Coordinates of C-alpha atoms and ligand atoms in Angstrom, one line a residue:
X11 CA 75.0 140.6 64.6
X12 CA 75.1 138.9 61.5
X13 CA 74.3 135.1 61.0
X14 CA 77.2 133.8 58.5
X15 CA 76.7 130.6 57.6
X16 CA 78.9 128.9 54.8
X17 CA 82.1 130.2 55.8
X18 CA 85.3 129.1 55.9
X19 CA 88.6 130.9 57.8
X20 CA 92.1 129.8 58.1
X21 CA 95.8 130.1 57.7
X22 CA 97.1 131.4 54.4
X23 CA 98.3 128.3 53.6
X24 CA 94.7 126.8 53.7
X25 CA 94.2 128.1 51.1
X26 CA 94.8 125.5 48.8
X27 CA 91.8 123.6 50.5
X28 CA 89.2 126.4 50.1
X29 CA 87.8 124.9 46.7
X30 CA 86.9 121.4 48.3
X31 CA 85.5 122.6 51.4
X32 CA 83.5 125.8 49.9
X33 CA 82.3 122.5 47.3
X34 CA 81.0 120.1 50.6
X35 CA 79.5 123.6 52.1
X36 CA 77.4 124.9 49.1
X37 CA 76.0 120.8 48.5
X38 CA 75.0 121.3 52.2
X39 CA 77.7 119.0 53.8
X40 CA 79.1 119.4 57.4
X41 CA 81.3 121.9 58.7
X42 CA 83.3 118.7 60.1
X43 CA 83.6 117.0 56.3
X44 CA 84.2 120.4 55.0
X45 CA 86.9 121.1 57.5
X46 CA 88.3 117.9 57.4
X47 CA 88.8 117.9 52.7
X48 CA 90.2 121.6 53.4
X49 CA 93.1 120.3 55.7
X50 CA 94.0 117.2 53.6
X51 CA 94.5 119.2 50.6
X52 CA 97.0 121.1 52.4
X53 CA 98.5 117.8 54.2
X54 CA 99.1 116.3 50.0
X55 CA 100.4 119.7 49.2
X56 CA 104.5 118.7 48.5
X57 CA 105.4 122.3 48.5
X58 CA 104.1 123.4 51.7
X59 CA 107.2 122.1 54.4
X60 CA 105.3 122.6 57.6
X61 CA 102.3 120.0 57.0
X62 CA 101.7 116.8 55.9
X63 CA 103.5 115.3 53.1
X64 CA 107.1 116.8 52.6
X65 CA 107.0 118.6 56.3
X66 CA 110.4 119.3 57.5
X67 CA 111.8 116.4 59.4
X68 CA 112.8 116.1 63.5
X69 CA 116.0 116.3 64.0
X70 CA 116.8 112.5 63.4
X71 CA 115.0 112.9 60.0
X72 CA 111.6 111.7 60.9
X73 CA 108.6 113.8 59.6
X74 CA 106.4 113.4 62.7
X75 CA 102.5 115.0 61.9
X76 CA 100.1 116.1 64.9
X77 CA 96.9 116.9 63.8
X78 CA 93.2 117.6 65.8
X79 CA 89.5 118.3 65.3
X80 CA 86.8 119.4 67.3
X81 CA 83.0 119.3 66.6
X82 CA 81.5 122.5 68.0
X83 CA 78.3 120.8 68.5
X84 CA 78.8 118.1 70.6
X85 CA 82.5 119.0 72.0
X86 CA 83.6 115.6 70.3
X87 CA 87.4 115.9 69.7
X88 CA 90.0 113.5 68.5
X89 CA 94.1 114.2 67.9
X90 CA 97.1 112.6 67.0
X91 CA 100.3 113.6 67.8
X92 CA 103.6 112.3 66.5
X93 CA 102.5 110.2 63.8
X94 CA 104.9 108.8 61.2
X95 CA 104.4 107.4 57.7
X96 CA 100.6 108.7 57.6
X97 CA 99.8 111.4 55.1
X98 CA 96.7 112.1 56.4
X99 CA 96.6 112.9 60.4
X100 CA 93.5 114.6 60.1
X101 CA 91.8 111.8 58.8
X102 CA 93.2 109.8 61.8
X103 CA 91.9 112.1 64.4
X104 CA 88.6 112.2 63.2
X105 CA 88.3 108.4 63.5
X106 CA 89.5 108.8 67.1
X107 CA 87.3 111.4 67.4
X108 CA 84.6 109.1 66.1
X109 CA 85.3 105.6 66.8
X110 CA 87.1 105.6 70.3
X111 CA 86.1 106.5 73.7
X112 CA 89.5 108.6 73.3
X113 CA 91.0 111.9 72.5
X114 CA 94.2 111.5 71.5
X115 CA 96.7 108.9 70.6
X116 CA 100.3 109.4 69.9
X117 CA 103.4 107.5 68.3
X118 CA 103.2 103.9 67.7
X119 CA 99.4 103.1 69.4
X120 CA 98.2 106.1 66.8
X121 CA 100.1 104.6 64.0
X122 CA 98.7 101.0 64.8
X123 CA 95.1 102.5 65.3
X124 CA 96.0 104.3 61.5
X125 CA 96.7 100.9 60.0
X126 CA 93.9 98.7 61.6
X127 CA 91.6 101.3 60.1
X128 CA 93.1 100.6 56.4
X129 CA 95.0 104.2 56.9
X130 CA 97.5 104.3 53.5
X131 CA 101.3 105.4 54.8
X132 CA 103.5 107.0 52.2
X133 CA 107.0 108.3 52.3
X134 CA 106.4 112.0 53.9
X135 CA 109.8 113.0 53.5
X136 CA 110.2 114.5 50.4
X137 CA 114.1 115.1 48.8
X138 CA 113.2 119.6 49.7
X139 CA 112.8 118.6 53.0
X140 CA 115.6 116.2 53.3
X141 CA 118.0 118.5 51.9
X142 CA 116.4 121.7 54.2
X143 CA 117.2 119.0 57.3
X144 CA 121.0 118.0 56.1
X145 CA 121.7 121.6 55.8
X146 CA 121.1 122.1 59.3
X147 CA 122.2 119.3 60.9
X148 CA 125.0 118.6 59.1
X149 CA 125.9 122.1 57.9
X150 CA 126.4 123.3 54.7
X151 CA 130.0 121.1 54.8
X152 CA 127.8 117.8 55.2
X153 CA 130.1 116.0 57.8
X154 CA 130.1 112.5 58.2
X155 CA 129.7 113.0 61.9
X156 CA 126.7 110.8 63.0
X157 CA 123.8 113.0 64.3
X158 CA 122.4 110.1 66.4
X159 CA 125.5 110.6 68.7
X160 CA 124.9 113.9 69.7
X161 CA 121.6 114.6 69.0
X162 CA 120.6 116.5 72.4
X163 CA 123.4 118.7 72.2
X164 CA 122.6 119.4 68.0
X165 CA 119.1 120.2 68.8
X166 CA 119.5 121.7 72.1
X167 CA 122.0 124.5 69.7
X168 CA 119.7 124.4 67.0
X169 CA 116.9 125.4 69.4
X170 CA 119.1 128.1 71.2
X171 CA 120.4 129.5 67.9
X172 CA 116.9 129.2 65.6
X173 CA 116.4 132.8 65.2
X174 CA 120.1 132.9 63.2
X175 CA 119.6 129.4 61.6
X176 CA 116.4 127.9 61.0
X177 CA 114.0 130.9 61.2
X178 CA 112.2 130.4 57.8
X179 CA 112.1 127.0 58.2
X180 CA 110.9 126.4 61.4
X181 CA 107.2 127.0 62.1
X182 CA 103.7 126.0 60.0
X183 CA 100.5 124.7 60.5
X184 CA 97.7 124.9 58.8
X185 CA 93.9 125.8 60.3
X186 CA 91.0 126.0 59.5
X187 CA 87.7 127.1 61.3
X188 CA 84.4 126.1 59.1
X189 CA 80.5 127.3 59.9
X190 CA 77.9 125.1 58.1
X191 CA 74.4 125.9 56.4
X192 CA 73.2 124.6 59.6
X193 CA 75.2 126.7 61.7
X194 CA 77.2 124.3 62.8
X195 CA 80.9 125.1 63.9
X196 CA 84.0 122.7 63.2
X197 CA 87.8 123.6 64.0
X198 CA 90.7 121.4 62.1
X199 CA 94.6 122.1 62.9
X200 CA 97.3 119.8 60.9
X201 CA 101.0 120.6 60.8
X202 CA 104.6 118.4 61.0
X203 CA 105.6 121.0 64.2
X204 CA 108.7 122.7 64.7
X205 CA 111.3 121.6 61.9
X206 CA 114.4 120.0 63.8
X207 CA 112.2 119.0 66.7
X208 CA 113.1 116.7 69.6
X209 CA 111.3 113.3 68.3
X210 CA 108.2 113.2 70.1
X211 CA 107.7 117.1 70.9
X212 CA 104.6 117.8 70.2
X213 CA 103.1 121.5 70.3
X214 CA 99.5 123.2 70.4
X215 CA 98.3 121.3 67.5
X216 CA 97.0 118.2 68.6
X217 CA 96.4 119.3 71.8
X218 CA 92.6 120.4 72.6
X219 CA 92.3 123.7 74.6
X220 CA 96.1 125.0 73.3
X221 CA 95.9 124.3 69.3
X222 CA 92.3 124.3 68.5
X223 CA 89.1 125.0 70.1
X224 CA 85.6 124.7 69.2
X225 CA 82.1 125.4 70.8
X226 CA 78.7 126.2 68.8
X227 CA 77.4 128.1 71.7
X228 CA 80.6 131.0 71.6
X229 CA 83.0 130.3 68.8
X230 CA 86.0 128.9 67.9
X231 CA 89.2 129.8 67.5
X232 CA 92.8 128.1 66.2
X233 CA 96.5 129.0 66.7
X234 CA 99.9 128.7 64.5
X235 CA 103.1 129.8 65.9
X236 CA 105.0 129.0 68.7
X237 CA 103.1 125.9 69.9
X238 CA 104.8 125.6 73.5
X239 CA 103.2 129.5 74.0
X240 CA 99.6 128.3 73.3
X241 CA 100.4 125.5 75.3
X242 CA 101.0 127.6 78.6
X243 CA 98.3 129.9 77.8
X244 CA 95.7 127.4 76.7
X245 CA 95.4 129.8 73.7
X246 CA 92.4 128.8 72.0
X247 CA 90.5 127.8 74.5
X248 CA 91.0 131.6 75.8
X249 CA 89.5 133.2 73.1
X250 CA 86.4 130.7 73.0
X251 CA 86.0 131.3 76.8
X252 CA 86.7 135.3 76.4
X253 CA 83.8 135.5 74.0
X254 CA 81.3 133.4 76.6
X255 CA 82.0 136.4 78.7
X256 CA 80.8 138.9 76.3
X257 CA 83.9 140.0 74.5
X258 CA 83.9 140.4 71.1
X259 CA 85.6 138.8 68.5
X260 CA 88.7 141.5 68.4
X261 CA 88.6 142.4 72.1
X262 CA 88.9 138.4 72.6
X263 CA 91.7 137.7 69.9
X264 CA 93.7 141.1 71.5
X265 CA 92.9 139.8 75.2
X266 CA 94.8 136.2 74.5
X267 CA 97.6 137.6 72.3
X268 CA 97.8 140.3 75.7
X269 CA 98.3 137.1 77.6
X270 CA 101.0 135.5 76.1
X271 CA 103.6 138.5 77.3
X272 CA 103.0 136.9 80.8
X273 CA 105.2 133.8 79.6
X274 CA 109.1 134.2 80.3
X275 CA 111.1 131.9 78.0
X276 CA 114.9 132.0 77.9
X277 CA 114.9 130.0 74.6
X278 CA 113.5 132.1 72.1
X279 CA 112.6 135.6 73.4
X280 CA 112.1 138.3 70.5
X281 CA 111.4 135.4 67.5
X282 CA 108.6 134.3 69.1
X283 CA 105.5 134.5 67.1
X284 CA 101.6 133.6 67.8
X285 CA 98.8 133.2 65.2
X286 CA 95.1 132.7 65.9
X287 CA 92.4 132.6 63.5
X288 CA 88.8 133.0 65.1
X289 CA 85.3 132.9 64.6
X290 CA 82.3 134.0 66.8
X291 CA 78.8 131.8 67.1
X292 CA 77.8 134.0 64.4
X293 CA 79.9 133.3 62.1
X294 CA 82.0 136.7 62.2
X295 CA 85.8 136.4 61.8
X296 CA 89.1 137.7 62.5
X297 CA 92.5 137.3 63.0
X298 CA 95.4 138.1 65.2
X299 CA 99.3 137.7 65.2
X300 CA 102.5 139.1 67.0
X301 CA 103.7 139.5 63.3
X302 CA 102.8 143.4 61.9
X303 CA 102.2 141.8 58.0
X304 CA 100.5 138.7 58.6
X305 CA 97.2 137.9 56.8
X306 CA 94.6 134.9 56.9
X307 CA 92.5 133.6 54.0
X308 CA 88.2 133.6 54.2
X309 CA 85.7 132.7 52.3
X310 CA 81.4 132.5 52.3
X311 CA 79.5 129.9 49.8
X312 CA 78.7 133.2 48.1
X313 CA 81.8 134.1 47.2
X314 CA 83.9 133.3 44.2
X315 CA 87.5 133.2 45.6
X316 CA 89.1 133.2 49.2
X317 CA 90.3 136.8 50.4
X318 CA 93.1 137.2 52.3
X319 CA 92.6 139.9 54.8
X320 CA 95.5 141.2 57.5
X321 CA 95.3 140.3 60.7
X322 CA 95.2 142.2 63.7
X323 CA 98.9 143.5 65.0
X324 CA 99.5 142.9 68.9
X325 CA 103.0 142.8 69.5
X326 CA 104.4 140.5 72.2
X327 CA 106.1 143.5 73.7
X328 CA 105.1 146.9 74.6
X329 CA 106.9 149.1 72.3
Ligands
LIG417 N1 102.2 125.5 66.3 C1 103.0 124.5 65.7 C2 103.8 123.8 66.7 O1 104.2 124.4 67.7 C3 104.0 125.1 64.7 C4 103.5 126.3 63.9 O2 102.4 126.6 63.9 O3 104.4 126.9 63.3 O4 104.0 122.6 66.5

């Protein structure tokens, strides 16, 4: 087995924070400060609609960010979930991570913690993502009908009927999984959730076990996709506790995408998809999705560039 260390792994849309982290890793910084400026430049990127800044809105217009860390050294983790008017949730849950005897705080309590530490807020919806959120909930004839009247009913239609209506715009997240000179492991997961959601649904981002797990000793491993999946299956936890047993990297990633066709869901059947990125204590990497073209993005201190590489294809059905 090799002994990577310098490495960074992560959804393609991470990408965008591979210069700053690969910068922290080659000065000798921490996997956790590396991990950490990765995941913030995605959460300023305006263009990307499932993270940070311009994220696609609940469905009463409110971008609402999740976002958790883990420090595979110690186990320290810290999370936010359903945070408004912060640009930065990341940055939040790493001060929970580090400053409170907590792991995660939602809503209101995370967005007072955010200000009492000198957190900036900034307007996260952008005029993309307000117009992606009127064209569904007000259709493309923009009624004047209020959406606070029958907002259950709106979503709970939007939700049945996603795969028809809202199928591009639905899902995102961003990950990243970072190995340090010293060897040290640290997992980072940001993302504004389903588009539409109910307001205060929060999926396997924030949530330690489901979204994001880390451990020095076995690996680490992060998951995009159908949060409320991950959720039931305590995804990335699996794949960290698959490898304790002696799995390898792919067998692990294949066992927990093998578990998900356990769950029965009568809301989303054949549309549901599942993304994890993983690395082993080594610092070996791969990736897995229920999606047949779906890549990830890595990259070593050596190298010049990221390189996306596909990711392995287990379907959530037999076929
Ligand atoms: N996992 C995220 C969530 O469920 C969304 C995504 O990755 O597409 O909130």
């Amino acid at each position: 087995m090799g002994d990577v260390r310098g490495i960074i792994v992560g959804s393609r849309n991470a990408r965008v924070g591979f210069p700053a982290a690969i910068a922290i890793l080659r000065a000798g910084g921490s996997a956790l400060d590396a991990a950490v400026a990765a995941v913030k430049e995605v959460e300023a990127n305006v263009a990307d609609q499932s993270v940070g800044i311009g994220g696609i809105p609940n469905i009463l217009g409110h971008v609402e960010l999740d976002a958790s860390i883990m420090d595979g050294r110690t186990l320290a983790a810290g999370a936010v979930g359903a945070v408004k008017h912060y640009p930065h949730p990341i940055e939040i849950a790493r001060k929970v991570m580090e400053t409170t005897p907590h792991v995660m705080l939602v809503g209101e309590g995370a967005e007072l913690f955010a200000r009492l530490h000198g957190f900036e807020p900034a307007n996260l919806l952008t005029p993309e993502s307000e117009a992606a959120w009127r064209r569904v909930v007000y259709g493309e004839a923009e009624t004047q009908s209020s959406v606070y009247e029958d907002a259950y009913q709106l979503y709970m239609h939007a939700v049945r009927d996603w795969v028809k209506l809202l199928h591009k715009e639905i899902f995102g997240t961003t990950n990243v999984i970072v190995r340090d000179l010293a060897g040290n492991i640290a997992c980072a997961v940001s993302t504004s959730g389903w588009g539409f959601k109910w307001p205060g649904r929060l999926g396997d981002s924030p949530i330690i076990g489901a979204g994001n797990y880390a451990d020095n000793r076995y690996g680490a491993a992060a998951c995009t996709g159908r949060g409320e999946m991950a959720i039931r299956c305590a995804s990335a936890h699996s794949v960290v506790m698959y490898l304790r047993q002696g799995l390898s990297l792919e067998e692990a990633l294949c066992q927990v995408m093998l578990d998900l066709r356990a769950l029965e869901d009568p809301f989303a059947e054949r549309a549901n998809v599942m993304n994890i990125v993983a690395m082993d204590r080594w610092g070996n990497v791969a990736a897995a999705s229920t999606a047949s073209d779906a890549t990830y993005v890595v990259q070593t201190v050596e190298m010049d560039e990221p390189e996306e590489r596909p990711r392995l294809h287990v379907p959530l059905t037999e076929s």
